[in-house]
Coordinates of C-alpha atoms in Angstrom, one line a residue:
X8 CA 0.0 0.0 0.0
X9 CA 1.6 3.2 -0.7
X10 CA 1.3 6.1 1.0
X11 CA -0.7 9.6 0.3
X12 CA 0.0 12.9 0.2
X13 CA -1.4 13.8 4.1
X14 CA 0.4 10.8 5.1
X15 CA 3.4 11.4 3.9
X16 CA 3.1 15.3 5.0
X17 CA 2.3 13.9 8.4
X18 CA 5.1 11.7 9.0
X19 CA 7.4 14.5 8.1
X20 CA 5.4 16.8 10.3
X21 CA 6.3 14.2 13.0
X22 CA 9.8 13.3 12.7
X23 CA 10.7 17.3 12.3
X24 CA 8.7 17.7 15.6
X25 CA 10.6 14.8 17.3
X26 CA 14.6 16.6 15.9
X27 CA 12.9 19.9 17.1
X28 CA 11.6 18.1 20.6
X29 CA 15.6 16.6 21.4
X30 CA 17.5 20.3 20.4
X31 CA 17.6 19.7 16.4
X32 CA 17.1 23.7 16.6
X33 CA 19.2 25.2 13.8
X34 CA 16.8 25.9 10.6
X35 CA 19.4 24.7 7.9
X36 CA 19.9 21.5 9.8
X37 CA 16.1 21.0 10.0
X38 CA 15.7 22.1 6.7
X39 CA 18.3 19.9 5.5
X40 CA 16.9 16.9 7.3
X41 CA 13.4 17.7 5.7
X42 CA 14.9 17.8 2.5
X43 CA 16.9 14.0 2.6
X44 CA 14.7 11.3 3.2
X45 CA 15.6 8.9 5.6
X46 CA 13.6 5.8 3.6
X47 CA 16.3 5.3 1.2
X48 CA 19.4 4.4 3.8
X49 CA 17.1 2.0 5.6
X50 CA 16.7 -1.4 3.4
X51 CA 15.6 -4.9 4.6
X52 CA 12.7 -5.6 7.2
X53 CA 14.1 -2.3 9.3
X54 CA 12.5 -0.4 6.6
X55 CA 9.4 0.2 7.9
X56 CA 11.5 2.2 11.0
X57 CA 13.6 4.4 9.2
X58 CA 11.2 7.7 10.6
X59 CA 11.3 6.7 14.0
X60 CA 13.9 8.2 16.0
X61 CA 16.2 5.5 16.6
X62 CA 19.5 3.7 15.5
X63 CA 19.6 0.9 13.0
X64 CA 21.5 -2.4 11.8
X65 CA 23.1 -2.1 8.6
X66 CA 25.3 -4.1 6.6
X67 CA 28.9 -4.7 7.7
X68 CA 28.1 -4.9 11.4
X69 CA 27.6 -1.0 11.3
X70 CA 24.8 1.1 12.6
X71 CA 22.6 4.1 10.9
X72 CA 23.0 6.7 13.8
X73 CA 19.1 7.6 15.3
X74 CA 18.2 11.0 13.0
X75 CA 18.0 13.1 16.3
X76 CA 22.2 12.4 17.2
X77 CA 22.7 12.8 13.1
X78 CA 21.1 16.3 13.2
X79 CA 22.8 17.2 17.0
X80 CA 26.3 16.0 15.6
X81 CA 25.6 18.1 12.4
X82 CA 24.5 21.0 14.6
X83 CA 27.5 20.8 16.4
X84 CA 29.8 20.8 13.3
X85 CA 28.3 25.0 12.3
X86 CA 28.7 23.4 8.8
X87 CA 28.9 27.0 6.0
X88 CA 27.7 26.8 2.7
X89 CA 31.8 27.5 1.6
X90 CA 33.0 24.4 3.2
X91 CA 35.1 21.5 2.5
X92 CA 33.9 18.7 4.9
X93 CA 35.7 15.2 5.7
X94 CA 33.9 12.7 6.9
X95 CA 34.7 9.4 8.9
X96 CA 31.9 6.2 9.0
X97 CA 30.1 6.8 5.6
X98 CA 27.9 3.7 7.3
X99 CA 24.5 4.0 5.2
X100 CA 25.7 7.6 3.3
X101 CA 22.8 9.6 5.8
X102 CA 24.9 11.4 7.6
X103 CA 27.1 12.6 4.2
X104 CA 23.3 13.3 2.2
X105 CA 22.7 15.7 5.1
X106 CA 25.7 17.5 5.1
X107 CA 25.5 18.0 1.1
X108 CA 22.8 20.1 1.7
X109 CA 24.8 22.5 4.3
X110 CA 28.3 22.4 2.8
X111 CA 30.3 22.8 -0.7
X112 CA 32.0 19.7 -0.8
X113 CA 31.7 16.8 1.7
X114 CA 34.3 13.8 1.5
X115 CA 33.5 10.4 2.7
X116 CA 35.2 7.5 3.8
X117 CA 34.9 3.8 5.0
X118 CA 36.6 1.0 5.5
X119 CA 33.9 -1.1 4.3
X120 CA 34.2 -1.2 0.6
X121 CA 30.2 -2.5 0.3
X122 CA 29.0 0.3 2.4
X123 CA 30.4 2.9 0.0
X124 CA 29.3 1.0 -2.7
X125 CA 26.0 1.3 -1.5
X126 CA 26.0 5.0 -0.2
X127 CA 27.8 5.9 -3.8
X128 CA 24.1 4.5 -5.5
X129 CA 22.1 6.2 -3.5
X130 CA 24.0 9.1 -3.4
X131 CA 23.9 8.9 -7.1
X132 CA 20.0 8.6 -7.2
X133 CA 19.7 11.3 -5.3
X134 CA 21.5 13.5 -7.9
X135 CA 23.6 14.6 -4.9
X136 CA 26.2 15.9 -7.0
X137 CA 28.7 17.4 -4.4
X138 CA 29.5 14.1 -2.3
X139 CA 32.9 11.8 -2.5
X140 CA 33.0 8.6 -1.0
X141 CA 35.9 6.5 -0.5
X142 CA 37.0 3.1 0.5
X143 CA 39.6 3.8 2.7
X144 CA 40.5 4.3 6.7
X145 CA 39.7 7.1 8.1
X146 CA 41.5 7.2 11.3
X147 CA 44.2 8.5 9.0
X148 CA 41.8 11.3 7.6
X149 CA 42.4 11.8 3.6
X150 CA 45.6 13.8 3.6
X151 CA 45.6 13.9 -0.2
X152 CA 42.4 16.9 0.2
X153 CA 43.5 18.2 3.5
X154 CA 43.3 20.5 5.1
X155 CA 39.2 21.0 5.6
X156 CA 37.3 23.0 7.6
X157 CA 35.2 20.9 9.1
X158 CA 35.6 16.8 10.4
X159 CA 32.7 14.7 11.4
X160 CA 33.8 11.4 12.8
X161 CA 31.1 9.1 13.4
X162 CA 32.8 6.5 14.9
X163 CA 34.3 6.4 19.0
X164 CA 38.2 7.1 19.5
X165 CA 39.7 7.1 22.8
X166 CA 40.9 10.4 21.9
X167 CA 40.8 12.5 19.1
X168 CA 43.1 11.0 16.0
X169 CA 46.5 13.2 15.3
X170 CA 46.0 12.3 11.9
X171 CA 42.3 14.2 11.9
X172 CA 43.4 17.1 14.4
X173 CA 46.3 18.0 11.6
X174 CA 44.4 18.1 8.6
X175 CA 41.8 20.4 10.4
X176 CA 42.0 24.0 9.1
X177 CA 43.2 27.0 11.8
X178 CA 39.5 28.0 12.7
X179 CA 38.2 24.8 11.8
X180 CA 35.4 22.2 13.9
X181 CA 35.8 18.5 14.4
X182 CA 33.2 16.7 15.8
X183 CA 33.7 13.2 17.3
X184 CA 32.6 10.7 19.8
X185 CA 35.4 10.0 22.5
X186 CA 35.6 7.0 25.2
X187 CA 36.1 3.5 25.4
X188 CA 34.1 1.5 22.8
X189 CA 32.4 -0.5 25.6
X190 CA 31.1 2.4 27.5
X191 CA 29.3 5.4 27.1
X192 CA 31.1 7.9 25.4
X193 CA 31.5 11.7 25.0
X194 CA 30.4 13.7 22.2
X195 CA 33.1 16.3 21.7
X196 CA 33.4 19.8 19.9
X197 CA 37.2 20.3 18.6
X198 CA 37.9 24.0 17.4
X199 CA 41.5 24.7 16.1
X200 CA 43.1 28.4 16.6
X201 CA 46.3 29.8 15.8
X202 CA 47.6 28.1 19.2
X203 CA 46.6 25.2 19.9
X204 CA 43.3 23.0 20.4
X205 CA 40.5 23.8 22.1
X206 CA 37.6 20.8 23.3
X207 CA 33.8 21.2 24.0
X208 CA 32.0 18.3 25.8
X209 CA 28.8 18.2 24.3
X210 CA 26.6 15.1 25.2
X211 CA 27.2 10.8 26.2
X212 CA 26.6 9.4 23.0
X213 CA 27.8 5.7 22.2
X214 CA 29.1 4.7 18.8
X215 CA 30.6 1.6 17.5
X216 CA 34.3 2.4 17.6
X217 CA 36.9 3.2 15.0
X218 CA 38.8 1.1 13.6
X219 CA 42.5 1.1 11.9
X220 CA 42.8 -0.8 8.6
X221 CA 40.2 -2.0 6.1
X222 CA 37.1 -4.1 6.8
X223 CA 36.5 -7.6 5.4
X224 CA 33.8 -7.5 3.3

């Protein structure tokens, strides 16, 4: 059965409401997030779920993060439409739609060859046009674009990579989950100045952790 019009503007009406309801506030991220449709990364008998606001298997062991952390985390990042954006867990490519809509050029990486594979097709579908995804590991960043204004890792590190903290613009925002994998960890803000580093605690988030070297597909 498919779904019509009220419905669909219903379900939207909803899942804005619950970004909005957990301090989703900024209107580009909203926006954004009303723009890319959720549907598309969810596949398999999770489908039906993919507007409720929770995280969800996907292939390779990985998780797509719960909309509500995906719009916080992008919140976080004060993405500009003039920026060059890494980011580290490609997963099911959500995260990467939503920050095409917010930035000029988003890079993406995985070590999960099938996941980008996937994400790249969708990405593709969706005619989103300014989005590069890569097979490759990301605790090592992609030195070959660096530097870039603004690092989203969505993956857990005990502490934030060197590799990622040095290919971060002066000026520039990394966010990342920090803590041991088997715990609840940190979300943290990184901000480089013409000094040094400086570190924002945000929220407890948990995320599966990152890892060096390619996955076995």
């Amino acid at each position: 059965m498919t779904e019509d019009a009220d419905d669909i503007a219903e379900r939207k009406m909803q899942f804005l409401f619950a970004l909005r309801s957990r301090g989703v506030t900024d209107k580009r991220v909203l926006m954004a997030m009303e723009k890319i449709d959720r549907g598309p990364f969810v596949r398999g008998h999770f489908a039906t779920r993919a507007y409720e606001d929770m995280p969800l298997p996907i292939a390779c062991g990985q998780t797509i993060s719960q909309p509500s952390v995906v719009g916080l985390m992008t919140q976080a990042l004060r993405v500009t439409p003039r920026d060059k954006v890494l980011e580290v867990g490609t997963g099911s490519g959500y995260q990467a739609a939503i920050l095409s809509q917010l930035a000029r050029r988003v890079y993406t990486v995985d070590r999960h060859k099938a996941l980008v594979t996937d994400a790249s097709a969708i990405f593709q579908a969706l005619d989103l046009t300014n989005i590069t995804a890569l097979t490759a590991d990301g605790s090592f960043g992609l030195p070959d674009q660096a530097p870039f204004d603004r690092i989203l890792v969505t993956a857990a590190a005990e502490d934030p990579p060197g590799p990622l903290l040095a290919q971060l613009k002066i000026g520039g925002i990394m966010v990342v989950p920090v803590g041991q994998s088997d715990a609840v960890q940190s979300l943290i803000r990184v901000t480089r100045s013409e000094t040094g580093f400086d570190y924002d605690e945000l929220r407890p988030v948990r995320f599966v952790p990152l890892l060096e070297g390619l996955g076995r597909d």
